[in-house]
Short mmCIF file of N, CA, C and O in Angstrom, two decimals:
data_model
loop_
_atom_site.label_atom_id
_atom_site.label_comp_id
_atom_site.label_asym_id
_atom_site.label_seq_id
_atom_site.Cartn_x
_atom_site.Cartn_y
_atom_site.Cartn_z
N UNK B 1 -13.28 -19.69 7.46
CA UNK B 1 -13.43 -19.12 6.14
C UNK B 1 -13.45 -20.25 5.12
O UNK B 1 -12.84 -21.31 5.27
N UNK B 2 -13.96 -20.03 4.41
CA UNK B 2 -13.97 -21.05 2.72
C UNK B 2 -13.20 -20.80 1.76
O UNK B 2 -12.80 -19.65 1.98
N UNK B 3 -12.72 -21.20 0.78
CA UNK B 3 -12.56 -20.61 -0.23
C UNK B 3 -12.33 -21.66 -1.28
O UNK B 3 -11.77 -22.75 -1.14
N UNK B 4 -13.06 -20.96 -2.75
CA UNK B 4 -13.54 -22.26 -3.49
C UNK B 4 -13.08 -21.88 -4.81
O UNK B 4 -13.27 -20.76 -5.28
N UNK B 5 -12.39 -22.97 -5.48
CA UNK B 5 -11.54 -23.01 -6.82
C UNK B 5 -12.22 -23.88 -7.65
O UNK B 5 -12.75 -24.94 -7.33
N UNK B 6 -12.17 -23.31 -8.79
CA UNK B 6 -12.89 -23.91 -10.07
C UNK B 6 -12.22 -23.99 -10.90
O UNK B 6 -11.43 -23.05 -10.74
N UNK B 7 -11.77 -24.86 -12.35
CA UNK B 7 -11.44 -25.07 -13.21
C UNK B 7 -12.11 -24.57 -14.43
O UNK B 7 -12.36 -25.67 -14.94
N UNK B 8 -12.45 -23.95 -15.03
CA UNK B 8 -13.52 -23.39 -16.29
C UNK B 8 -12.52 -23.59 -17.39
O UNK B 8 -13.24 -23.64 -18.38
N UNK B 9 -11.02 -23.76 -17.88
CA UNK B 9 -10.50 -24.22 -18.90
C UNK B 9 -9.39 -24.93 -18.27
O UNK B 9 -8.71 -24.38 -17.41
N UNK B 10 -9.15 -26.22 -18.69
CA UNK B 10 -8.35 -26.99 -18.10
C UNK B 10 -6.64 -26.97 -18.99
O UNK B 10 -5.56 -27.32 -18.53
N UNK B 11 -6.95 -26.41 -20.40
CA UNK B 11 -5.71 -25.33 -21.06
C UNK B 11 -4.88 -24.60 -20.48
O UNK B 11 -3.66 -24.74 -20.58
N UNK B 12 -5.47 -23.70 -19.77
CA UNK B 12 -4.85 -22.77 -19.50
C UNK B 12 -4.96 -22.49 -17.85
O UNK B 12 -4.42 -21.46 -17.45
N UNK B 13 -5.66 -23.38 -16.84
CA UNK B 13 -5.58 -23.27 -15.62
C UNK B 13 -4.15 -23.59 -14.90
O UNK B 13 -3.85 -23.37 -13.72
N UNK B 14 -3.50 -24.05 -15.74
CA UNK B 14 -2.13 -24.24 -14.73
C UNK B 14 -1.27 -22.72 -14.92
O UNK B 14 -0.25 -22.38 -14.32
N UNK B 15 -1.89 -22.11 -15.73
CA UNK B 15 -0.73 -21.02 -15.66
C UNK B 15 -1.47 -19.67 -14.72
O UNK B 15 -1.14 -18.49 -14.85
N UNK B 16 -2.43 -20.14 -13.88
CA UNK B 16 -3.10 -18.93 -13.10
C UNK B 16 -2.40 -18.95 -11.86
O UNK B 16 -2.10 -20.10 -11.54
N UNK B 17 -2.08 -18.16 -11.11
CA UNK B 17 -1.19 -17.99 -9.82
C UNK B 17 -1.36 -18.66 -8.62
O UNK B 17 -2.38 -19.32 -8.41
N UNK B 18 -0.72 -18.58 -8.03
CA UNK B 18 -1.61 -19.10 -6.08
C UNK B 18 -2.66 -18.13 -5.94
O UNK B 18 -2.58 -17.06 -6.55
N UNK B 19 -3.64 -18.40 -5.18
CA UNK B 19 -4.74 -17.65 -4.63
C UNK B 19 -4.29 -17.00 -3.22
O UNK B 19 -4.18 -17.63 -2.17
N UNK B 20 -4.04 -15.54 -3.40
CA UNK B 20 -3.74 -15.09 -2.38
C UNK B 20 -4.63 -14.15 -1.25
O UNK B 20 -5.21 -13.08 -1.48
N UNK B 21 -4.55 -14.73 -0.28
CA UNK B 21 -5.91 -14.08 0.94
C UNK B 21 -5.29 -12.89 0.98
O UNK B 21 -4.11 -12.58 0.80
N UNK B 22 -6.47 -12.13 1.30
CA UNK B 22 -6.52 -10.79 2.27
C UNK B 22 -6.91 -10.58 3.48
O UNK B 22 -7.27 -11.56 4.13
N UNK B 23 -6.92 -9.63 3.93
CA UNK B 23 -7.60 -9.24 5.28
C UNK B 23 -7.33 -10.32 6.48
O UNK B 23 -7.76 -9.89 7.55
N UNK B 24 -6.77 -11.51 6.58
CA UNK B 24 -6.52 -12.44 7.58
C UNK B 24 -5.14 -11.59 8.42
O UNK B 24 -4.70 -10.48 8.12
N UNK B 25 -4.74 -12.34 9.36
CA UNK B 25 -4.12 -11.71 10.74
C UNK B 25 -3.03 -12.40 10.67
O UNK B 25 -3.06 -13.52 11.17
N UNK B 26 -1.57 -11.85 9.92
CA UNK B 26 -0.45 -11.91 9.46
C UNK B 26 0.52 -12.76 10.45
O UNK B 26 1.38 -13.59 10.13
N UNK B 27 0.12 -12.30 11.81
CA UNK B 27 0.79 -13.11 12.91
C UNK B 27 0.24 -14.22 12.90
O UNK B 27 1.00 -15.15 13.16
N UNK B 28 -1.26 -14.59 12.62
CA UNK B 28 -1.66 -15.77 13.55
C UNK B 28 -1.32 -16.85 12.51
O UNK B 28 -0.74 -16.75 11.42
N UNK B 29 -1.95 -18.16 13.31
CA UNK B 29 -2.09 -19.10 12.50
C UNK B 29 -3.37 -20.09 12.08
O UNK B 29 -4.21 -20.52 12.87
N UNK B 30 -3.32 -20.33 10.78
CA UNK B 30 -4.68 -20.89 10.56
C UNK B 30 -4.59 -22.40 9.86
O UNK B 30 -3.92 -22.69 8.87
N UNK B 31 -5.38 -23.21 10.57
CA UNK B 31 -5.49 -24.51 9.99
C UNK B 31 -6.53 -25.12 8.94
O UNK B 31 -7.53 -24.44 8.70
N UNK B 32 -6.41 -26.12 8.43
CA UNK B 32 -6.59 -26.61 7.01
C UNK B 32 -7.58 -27.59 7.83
O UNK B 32 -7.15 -27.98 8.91
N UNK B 33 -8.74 -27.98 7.47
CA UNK B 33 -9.68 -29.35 7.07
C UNK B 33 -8.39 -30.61 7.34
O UNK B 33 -8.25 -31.30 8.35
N UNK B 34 -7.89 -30.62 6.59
CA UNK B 34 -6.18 -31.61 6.83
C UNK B 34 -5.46 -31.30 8.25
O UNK B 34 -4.40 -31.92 8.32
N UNK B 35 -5.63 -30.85 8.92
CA UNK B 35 -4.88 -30.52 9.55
C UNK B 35 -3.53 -29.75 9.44
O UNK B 35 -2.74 -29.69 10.38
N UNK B 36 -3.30 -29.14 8.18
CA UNK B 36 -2.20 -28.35 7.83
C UNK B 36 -2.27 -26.87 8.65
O UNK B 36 -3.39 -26.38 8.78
N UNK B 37 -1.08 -26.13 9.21
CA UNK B 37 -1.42 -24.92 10.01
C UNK B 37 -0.17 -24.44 8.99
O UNK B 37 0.94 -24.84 8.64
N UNK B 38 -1.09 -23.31 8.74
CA UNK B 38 -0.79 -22.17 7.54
C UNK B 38 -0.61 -20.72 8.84
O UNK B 38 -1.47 -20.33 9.63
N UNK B 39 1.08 -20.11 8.63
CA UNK B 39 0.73 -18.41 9.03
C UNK B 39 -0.10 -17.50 7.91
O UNK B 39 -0.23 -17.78 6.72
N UNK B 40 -0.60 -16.37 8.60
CA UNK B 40 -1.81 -15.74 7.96
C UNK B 40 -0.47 -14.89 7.04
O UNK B 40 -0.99 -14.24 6.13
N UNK B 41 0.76 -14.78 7.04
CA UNK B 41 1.31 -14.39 6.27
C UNK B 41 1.63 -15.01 4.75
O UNK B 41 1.49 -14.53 3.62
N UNK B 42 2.12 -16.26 5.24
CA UNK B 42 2.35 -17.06 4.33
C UNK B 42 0.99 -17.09 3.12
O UNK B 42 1.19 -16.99 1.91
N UNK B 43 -0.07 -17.22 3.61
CA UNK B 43 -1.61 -17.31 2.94
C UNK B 43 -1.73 -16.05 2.21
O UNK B 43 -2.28 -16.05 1.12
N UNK B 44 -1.12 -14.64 2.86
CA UNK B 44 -1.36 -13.63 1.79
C UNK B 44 -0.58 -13.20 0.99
O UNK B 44 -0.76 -12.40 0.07
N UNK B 45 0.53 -13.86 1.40
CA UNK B 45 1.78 -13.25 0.26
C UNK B 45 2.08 -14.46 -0.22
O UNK B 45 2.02 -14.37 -1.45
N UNK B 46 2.33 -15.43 0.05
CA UNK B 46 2.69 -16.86 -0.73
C UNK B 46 1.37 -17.76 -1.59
O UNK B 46 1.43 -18.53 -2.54
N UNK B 47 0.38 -17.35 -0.91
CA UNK B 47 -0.87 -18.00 -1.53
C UNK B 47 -0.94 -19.69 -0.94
O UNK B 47 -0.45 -20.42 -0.09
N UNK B 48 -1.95 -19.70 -2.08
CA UNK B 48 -2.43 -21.63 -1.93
C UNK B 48 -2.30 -21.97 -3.20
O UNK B 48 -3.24 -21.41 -3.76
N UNK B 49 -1.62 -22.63 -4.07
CA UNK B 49 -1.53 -23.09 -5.08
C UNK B 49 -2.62 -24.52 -4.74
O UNK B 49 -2.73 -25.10 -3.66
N UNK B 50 -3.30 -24.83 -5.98
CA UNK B 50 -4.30 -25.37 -6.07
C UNK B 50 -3.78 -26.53 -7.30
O UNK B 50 -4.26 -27.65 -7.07
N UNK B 51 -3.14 -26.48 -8.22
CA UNK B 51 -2.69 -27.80 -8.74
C UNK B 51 -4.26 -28.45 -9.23
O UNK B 51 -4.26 -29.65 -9.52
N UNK B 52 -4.99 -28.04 -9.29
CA UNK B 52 -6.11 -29.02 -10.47
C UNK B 52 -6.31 -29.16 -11.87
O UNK B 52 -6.71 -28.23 -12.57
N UNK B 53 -6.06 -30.25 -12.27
CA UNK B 53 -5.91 -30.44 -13.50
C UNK B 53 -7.39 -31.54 -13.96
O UNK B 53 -7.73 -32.47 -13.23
N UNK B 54 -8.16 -31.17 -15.39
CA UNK B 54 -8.88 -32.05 -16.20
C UNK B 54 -10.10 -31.51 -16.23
O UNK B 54 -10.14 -30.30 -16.00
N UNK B 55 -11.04 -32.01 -16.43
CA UNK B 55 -12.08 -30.81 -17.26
C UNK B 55 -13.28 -30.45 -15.37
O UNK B 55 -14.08 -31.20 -14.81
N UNK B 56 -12.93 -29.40 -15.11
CA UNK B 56 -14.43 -29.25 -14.07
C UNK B 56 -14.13 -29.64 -13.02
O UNK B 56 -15.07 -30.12 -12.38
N UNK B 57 -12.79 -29.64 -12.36
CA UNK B 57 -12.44 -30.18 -11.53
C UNK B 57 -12.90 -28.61 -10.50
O UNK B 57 -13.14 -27.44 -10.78
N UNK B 58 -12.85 -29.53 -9.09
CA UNK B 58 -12.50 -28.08 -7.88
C UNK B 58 -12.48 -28.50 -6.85
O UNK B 58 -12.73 -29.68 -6.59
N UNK B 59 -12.07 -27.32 -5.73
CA UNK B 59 -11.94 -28.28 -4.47
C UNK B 59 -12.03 -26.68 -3.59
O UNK B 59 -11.76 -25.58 -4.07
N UNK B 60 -12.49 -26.98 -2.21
CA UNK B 60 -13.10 -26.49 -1.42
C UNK B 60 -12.02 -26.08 -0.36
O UNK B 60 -11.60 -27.09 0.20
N UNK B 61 -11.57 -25.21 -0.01
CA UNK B 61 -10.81 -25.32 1.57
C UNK B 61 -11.46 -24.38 2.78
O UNK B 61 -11.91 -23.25 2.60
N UNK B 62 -11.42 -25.05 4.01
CA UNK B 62 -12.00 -25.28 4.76
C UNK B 62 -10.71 -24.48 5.80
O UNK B 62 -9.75 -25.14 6.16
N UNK B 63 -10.81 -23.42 6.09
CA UNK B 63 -9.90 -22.85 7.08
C UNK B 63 -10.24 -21.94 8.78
O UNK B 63 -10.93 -20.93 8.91
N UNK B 64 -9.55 -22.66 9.82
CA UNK B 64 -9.91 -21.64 10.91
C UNK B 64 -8.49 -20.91 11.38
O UNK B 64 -7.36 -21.39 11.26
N UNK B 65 -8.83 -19.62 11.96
CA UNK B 65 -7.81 -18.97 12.66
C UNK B 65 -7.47 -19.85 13.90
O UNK B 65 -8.48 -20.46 14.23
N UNK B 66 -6.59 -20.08 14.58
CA UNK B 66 -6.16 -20.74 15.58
C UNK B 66 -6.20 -19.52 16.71
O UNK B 66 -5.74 -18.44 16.34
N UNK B 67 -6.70 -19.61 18.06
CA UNK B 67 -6.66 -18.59 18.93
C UNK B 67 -5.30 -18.90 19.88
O UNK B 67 -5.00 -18.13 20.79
#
């Protein structure tokens, strides 16, 4: 899966929430481009905080389910 964050006001983007998934598989686990392994729980109830700051910034994540 992808999922892609944009900056459109760099004011007021720090006060927007974690990005929280849906529909992913609560038990499993899914890894990051980085090698980070995320539970599919953690991703829908805790989110991904994204931390971009300055004008137009964004960044891409790159995620698979682990079988």
């Amino acid at each position: 899966a992808l999922l892609f964050r944009f900056v459109n006001n760099p004011m007021t983007d720090h006060l927007k929430p974690p990005v929280r998934l849906q529909g992913l598989d609560p038990d499993a686990r899914y890894v990051l481009d980085s090698g980070e392994q995320i539970q599919g729980s953690t991703l829908m109830h805790a989110g991904i905080p994204f931390g971009l700051h300055g004008d137009f910034q964004s960044k891409v994540l790159h995620f698979k389910k682990l079988s």
